[in-house]
Coordinates of C-alpha atoms in Angstrom, one line a residue:
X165 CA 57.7 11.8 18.3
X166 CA 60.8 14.1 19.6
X167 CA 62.7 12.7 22.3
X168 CA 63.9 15.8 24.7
X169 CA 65.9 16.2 27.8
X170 CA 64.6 17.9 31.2
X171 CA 65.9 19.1 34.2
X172 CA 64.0 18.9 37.1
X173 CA 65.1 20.4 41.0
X174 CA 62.9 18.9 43.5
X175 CA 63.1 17.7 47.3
X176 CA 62.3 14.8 48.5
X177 CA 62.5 13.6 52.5
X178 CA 63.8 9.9 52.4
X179 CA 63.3 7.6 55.5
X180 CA 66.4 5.6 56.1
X181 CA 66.3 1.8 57.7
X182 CA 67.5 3.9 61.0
X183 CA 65.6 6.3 61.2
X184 CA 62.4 3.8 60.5
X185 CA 63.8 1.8 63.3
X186 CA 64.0 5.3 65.7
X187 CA 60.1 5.8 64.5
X188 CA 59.3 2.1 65.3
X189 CA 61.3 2.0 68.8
X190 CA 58.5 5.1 69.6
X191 CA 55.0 2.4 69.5
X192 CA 56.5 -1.2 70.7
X193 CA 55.4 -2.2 73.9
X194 CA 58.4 -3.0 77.0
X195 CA 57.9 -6.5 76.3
X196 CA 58.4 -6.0 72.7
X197 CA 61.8 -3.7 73.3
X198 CA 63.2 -6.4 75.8
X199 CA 63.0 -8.8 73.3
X200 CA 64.5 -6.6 70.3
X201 CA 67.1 -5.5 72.6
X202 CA 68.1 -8.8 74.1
X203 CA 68.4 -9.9 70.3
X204 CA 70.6 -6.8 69.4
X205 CA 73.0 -7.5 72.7
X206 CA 73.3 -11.6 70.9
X207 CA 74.4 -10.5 67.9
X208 CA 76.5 -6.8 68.9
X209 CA 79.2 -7.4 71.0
X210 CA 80.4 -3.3 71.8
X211 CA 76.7 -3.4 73.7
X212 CA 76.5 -3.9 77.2
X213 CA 73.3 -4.6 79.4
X214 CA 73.2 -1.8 83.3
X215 CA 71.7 -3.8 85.6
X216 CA 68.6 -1.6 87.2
X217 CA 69.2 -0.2 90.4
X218 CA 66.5 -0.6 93.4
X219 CA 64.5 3.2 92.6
X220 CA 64.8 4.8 95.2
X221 CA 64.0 9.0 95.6
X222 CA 66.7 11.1 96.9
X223 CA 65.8 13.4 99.7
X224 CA 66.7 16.8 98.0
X225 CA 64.8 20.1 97.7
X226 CA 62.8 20.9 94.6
X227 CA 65.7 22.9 93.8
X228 CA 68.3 20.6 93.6
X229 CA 66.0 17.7 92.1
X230 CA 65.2 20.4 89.5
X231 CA 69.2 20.1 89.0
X232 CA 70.0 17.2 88.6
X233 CA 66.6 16.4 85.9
X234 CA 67.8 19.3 83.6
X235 CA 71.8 18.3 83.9
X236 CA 70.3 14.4 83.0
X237 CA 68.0 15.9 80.1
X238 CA 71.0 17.8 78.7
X239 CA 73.2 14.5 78.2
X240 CA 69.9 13.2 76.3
X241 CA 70.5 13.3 72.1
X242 CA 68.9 16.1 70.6
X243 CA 66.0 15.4 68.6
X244 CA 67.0 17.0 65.0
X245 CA 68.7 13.8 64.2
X246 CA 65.1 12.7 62.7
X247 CA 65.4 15.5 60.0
X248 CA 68.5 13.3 58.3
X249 CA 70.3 15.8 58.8
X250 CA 70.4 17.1 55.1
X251 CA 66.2 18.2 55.5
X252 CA 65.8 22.0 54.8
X253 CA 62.1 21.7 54.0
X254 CA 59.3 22.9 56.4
X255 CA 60.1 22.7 59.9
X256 CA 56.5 22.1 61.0
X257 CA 56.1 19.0 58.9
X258 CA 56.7 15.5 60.7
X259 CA 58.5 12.9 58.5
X260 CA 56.8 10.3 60.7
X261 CA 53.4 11.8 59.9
X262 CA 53.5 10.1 56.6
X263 CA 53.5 6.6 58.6
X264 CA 49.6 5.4 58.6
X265 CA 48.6 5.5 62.2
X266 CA 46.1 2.6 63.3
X267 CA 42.1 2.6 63.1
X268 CA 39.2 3.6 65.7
X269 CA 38.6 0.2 67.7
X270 CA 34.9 1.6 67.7
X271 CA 33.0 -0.3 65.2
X272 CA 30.7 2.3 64.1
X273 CA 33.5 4.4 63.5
X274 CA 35.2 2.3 61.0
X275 CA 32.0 1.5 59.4
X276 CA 31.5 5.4 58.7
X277 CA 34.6 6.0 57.7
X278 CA 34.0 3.1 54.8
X279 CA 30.3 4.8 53.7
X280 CA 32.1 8.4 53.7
X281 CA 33.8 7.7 50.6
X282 CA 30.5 7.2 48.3
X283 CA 27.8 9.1 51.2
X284 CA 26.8 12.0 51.1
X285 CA 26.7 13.8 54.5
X286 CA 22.4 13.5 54.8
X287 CA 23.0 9.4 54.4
X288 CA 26.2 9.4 57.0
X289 CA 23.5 11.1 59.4
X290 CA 21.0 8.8 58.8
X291 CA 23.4 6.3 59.2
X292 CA 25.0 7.2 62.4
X293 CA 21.4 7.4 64.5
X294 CA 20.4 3.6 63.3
X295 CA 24.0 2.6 64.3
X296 CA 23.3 4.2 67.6
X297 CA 20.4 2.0 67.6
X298 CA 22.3 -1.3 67.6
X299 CA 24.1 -3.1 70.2
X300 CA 27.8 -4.3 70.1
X301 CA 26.6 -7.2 68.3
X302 CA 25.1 -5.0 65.1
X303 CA 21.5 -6.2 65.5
X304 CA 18.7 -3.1 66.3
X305 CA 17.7 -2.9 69.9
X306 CA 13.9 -2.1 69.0
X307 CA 11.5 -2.6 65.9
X308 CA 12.6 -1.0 62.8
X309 CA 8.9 0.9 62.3
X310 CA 9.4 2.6 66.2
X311 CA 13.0 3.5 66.0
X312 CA 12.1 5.1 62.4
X313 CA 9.2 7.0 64.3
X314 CA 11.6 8.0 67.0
X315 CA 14.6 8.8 64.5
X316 CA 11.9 11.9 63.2
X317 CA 11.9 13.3 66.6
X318 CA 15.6 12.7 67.0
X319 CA 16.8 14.3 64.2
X320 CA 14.0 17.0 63.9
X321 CA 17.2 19.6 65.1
X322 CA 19.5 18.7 62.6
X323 CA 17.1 17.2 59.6
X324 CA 14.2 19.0 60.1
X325 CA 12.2 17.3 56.8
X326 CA 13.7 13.9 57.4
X327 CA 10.6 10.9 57.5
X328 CA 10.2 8.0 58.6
X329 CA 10.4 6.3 55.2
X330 CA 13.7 7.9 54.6
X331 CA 15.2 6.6 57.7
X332 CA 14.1 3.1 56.7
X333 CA 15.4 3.3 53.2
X334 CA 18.3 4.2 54.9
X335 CA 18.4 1.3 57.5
X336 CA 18.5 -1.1 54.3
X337 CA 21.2 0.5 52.7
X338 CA 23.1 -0.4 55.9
X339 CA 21.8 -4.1 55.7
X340 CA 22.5 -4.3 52.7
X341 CA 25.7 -2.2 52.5
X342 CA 29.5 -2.7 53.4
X343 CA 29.2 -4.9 56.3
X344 CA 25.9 -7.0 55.1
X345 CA 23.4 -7.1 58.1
X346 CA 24.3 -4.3 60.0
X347 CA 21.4 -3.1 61.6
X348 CA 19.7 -6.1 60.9
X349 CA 16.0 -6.5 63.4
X350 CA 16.8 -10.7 64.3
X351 CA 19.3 -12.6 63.0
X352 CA 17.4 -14.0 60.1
X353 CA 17.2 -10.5 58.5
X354 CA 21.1 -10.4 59.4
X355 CA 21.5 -13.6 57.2
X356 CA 19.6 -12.9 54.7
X357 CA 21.4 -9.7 54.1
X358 CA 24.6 -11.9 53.7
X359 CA 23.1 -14.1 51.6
X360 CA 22.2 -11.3 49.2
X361 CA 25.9 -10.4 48.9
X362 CA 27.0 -13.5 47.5
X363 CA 27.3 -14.8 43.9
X364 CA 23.3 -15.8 42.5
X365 CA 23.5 -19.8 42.1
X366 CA 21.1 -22.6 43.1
X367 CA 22.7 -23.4 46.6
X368 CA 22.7 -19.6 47.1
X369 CA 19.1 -19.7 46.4
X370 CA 18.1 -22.6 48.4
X371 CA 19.9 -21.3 51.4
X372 CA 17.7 -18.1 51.4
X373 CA 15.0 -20.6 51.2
X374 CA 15.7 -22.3 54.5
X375 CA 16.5 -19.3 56.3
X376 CA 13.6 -17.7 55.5
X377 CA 10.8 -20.0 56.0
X378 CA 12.8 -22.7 57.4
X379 CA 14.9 -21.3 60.3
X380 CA 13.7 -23.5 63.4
X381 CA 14.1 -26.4 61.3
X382 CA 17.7 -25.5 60.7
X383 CA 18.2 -24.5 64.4
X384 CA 17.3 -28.6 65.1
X385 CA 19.6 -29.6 62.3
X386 CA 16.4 -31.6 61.0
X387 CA 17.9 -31.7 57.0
X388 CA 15.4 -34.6 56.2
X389 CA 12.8 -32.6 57.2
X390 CA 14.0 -29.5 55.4
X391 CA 14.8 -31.8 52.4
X392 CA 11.3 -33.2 52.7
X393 CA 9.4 -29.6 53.1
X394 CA 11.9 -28.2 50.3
X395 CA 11.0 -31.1 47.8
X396 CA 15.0 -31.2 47.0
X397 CA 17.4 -34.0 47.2
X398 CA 19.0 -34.1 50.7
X399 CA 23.2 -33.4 49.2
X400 CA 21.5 -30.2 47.8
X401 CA 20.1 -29.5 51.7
X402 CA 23.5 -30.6 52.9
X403 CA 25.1 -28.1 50.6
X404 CA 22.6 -24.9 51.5
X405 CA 23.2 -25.5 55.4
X406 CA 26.7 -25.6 55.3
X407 CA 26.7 -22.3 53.2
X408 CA 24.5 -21.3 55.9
X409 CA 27.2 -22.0 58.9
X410 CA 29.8 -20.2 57.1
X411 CA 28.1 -17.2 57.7
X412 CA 28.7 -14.9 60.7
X413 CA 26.2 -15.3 63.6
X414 CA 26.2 -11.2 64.4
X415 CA 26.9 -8.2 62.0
X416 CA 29.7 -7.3 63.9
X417 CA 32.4 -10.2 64.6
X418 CA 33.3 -10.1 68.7
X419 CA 36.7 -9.9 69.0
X420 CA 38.6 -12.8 70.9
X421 CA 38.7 -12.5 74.6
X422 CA 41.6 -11.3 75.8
X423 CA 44.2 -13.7 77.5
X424 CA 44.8 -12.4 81.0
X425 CA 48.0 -10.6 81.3
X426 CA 50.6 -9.2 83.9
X427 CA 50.9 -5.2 83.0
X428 CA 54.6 -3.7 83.9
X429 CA 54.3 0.5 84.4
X430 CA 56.9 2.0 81.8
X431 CA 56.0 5.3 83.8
X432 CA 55.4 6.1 87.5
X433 CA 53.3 9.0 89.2
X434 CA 53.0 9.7 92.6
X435 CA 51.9 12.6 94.6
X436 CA 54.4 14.6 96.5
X437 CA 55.6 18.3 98.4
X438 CA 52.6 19.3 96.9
X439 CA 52.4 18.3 93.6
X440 CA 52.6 15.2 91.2
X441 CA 56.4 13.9 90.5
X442 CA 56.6 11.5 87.4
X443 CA 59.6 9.5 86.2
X444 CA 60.3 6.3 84.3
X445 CA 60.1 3.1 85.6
X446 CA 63.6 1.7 85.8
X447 CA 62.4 -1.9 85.5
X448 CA 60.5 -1.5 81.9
X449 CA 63.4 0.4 80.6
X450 CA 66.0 -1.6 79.7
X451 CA 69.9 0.5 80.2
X452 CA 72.1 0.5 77.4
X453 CA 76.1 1.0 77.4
X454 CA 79.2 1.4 75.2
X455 CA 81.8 -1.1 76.4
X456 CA 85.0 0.1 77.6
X457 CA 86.9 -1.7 74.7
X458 CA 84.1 -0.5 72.0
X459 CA 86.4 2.6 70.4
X460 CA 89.7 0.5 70.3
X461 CA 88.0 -3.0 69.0
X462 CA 86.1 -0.7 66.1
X463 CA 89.8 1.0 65.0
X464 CA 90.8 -0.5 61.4
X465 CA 87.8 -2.9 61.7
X466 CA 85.3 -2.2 58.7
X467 CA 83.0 -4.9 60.3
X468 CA 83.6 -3.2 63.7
X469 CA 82.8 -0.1 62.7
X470 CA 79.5 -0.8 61.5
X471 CA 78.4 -2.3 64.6
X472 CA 79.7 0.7 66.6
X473 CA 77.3 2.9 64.6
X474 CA 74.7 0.4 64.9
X475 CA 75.5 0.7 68.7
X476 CA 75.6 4.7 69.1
X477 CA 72.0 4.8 66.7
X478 CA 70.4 2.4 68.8
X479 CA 71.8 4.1 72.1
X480 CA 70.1 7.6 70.6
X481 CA 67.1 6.4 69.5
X482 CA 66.6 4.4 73.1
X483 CA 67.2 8.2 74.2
X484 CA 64.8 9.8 72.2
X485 CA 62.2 7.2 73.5
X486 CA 62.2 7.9 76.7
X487 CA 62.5 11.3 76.6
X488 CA 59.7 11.9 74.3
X489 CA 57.7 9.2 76.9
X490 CA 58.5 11.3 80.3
X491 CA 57.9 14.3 78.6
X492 CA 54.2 13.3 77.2
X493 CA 53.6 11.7 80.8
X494 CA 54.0 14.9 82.9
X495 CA 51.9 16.7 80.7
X496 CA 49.1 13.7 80.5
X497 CA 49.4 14.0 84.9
X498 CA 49.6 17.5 84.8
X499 CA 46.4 18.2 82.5
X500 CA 44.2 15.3 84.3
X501 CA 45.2 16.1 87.6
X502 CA 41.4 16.3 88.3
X503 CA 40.8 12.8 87.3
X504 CA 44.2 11.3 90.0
X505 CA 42.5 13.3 92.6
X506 CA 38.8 12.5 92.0
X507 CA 38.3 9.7 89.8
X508 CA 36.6 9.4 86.2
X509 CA 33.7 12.1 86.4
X510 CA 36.2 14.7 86.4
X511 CA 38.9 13.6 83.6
X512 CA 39.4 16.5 81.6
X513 CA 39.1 16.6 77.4
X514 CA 41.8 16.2 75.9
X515 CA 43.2 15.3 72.6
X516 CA 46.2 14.0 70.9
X517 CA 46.6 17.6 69.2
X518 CA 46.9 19.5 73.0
X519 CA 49.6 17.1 74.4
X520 CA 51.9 17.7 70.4
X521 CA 51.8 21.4 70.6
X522 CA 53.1 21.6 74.2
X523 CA 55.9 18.9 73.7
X524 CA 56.7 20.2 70.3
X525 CA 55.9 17.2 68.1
X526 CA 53.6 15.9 65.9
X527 CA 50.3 14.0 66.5
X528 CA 51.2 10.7 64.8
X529 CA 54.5 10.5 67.3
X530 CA 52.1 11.3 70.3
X531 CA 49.7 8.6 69.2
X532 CA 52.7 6.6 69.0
X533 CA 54.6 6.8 72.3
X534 CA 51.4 6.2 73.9
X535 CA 50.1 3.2 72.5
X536 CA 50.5 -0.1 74.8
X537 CA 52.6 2.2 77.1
X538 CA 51.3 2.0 81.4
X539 CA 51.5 4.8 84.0
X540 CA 51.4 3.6 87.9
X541 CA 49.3 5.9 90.0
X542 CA 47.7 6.1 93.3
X543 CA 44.3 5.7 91.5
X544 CA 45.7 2.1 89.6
X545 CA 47.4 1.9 86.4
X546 CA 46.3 3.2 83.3
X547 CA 46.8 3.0 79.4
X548 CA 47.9 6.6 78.7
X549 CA 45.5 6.5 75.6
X550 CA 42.7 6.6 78.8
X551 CA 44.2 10.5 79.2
X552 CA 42.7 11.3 76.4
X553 CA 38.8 12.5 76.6
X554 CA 37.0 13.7 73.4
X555 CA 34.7 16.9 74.3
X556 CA 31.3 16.2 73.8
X557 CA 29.6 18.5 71.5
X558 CA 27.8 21.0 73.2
X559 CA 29.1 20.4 76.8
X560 CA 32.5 21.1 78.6
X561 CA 32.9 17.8 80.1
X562 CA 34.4 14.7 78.6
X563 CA 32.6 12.1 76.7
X564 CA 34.2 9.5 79.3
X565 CA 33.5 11.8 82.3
X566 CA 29.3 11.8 81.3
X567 CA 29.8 7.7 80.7
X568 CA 31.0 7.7 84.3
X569 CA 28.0 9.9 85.5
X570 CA 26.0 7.6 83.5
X571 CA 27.1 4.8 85.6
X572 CA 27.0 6.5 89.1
X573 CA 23.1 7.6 88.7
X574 CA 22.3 4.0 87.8
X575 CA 24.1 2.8 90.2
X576 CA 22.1 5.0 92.9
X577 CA 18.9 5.1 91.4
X578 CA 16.1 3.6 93.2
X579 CA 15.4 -0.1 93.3
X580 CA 11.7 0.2 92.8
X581 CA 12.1 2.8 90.1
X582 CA 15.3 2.3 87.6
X583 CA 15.8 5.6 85.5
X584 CA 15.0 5.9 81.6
X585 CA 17.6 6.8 79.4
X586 CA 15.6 10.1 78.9
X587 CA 15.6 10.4 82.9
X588 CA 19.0 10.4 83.0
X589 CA 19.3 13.2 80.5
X590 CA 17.4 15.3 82.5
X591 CA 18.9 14.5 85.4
X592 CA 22.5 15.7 83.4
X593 CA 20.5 18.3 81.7
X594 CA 19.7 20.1 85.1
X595 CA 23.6 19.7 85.9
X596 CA 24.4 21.9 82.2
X597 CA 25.2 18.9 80.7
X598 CA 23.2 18.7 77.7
X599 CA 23.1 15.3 76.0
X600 CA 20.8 13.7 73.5
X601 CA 18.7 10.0 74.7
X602 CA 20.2 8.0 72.1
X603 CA 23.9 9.2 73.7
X604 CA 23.0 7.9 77.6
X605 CA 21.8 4.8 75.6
X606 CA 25.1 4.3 74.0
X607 CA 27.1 4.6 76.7
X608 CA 24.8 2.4 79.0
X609 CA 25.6 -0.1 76.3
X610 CA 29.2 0.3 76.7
X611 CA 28.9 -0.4 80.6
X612 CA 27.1 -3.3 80.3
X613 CA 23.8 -2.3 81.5
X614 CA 20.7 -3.4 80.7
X615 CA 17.7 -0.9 80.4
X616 CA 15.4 0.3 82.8
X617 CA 12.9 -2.1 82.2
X618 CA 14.9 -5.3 82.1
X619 CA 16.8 -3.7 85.2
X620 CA 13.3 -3.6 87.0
X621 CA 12.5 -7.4 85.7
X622 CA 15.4 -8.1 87.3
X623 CA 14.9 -6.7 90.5
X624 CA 11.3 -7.9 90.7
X625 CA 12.4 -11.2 89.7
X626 CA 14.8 -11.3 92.7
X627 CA 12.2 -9.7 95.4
X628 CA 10.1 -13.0 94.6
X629 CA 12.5 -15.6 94.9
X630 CA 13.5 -13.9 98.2
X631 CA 10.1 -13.4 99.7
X632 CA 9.4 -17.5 98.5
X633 CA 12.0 -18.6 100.2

């Protein structure tokens, strides 16, 4: 074997601790940057806290307001310091693109993103309509046989020699797939499925046992009775039950509830001369300074130095924040105009794609500077990520925009007669909005409403106990 020498010429684009920090300062909520900031003015003495001033708008003319935001813009820190200054690659490319940007919050999503890696695209079809078949819990909102009967119909448009039997072999490939009983018809199928998936051994088996001919037994924690039915010695009982309880009640795990919380605006909107006026909120942005003595007190100080560049970066990258923040705000307001003025039916699509080509950056920093970040209108306050509308396939309205028709035709309909999900297509249909059953069922699901023939249990339920008493 020859040992050789190479010379290779390459470029590489390396993220310093800085300029990690700058990308980082973009997605942490106020709360988060009062805290990092009240830490950084404890341990930096050239930092200074401004006290915020009461806001208050200035009676000018759009003229001179117009002024006075582009003389204020131009004291802001140009942006190319997130090249690194010695960058002479593509100009298009985004070093923060390269960061990973979070996952869908949608549990069917993520699920289809897992089975895309060994699906092929027939299965992920298949897939999707039994997943639109399932509640938020994972478990199938009809029987197996009927849905599969239904799925034929369904799909005919886009799988026109799909059957019934391949829509079941499908449904246990879920059940039986990356998250075990998804899709599951009662929750004994669901823990079976996760039984399946564990290691084979005698408790394993004996657990299957109990859940499948044993369940109501189990519900009444009767293990003398399941050790006498079982013929098994109760520890071994004891054993298979608590393998049992360790398994998750639902396919889907429910997320924790939320502790109630005080939201702060980082951005106001308001509607004025004419037209919408946006700035920051004073009170969520914390104000920055040099001090006076910072310059002098660095001079033949190595150790004083440091912190004065630790002081100017952080100053900058505070700048670039809330730049990049009022700029994606205004054009958030301006593009969903529609939705201030008239509520959710008309919110506009729009994704993270439109709002980086007309600000000039890249997707990941707009997914960024909008995460846990609150704009104040006249209509409440809003997440800005609730801007953003996906555009329904086939239709030039929003997906949230149909949710919200959804909601307002159930909400009218008549008591005697609650509407069908397939009612309510038509009723969108003769509107121009064209959307399948199975799509008004899944976003009735996400309002929280029951179907039309629960609804009218409900209401029938309620007539009698008002006409006994």
């Amino acid at each position: 074997m020859k040992a050789s020498l190479q010379a290779k010429l390459g470029q590489q684009m390396a993220l310093t601790p800085q300029l990690l920090q700058s990308i980082r300062l973009l997605q942490v909520t106020s709360l988060q940057l009062e805290q990092e900031l009240q830490q950084l003015l404890e341990r930096n003495p050239l930092l200074e806290r401004l006290e915020p001033e009461e806001p208050s708008l200035p009676d000018v003319g759009e003229a001179e307001r117009a002024r006075l935001e582009a003389a204020a813009w131009d004291e802001l820190p140009e942006p190319m310091f997130l090249s690194g200054g010695g960058y002479t690659g593509d100009p298009d490319e985004d070093p923060t693109a390269r960061i990973p940007a979070g996952q869908s919050s949608d549990p069917r999503q993520r699920l289809l993103a897992q089975m895309a890696v060994r699906s092929t695209p027939r299965e992920l079809a298949l897939a999707a309509y039994w997943l639109d078949c399932c509640d938020d819990r994972g478990y199938l909102e009809g029987a197996p046989e009927a849905l599969a009967a239904q799925g034929v119909a369904a799909l005919r448009q886009e799988l026109p020699d799909v059957t019934a039997a391949e829509l079941l072999a499908a449904r246990q490939r879920l059940l039986d797939g990356e998250w075990p009983g998804m899709a599951a018809a009662d929750p004994r199928e669901c823990l079976l499925a996760q039984l399946r998936a564990l290691p084979s051994e005698p408790t394993r088996a004996l657990a299957m046992q109990i859940v499948a001919s044993h369940l109501e037994r189990l519900a009444r924690h009767d293990l003398p009775g399941l050790a006498a039915a079982l013929g098994v010695a109760p520890e071994a009982v004891a054993a298979a039950v608590s393998l049992v309880l360790s398994l998750q009640p639902h396919p889907v795990e429910q997320p924790p509830e939320p502790e109630p919380a005080y939201v702060v605006p980082d951005v106001i909107a308001w509607r004025a001369n004419g037209g919408w006026q946006v700035r920051l909120n004073e009170r969520s942005q914390p104000r920055l300074r040099l001090c006076a003595y910072a310059e002098q007190a660095a001079s033949g100080h190595e150790g004083m130095r440091a912190l004065l560049e630790e002081a100017r970066w952080m100053l900058r990258s505070l700048g670039m924040r809330n730049e990049t923040l009022l700029k994606t705000a205004r054009i958030l307001v301006a593009r969903q105009q529609d939705f201030l003025e008239h509520g959710e039916e008309h919110i506009a699509p729009l994704t993270l794609k439109d709002v980086a080509e007309e600000i000039g950056m890249h997707e990941s920093t707009v997914s960024r500077i909008t995460t846990g970040k609150y704009i104040q209108t006249p209509r409440g306050t809003f997440e800005l990520k609730q801007f953003f509308a996906v555009r329904l396939e086939g239709a030039d309205v929003s997906g949230a925009a149909i949710k919200a028709m959804v909601r307002r035709l159930i909400e009218t309909e008549p008591p005697h007669a609650p509407l069908a999900d397939d009612a309510i297509a038509a009723l969108l249909a003769r509107q121009g909005i064209r959307v399948a059953r199975r799509t008004v069922a899944k976003y009735r699901e996400q309002l929280a409403i029951a179907p039309a023939r629960e609804r009218k249990r409900a209401r029938s339920g309620d007539s009698q106990m008002a006409h006994t008493g």
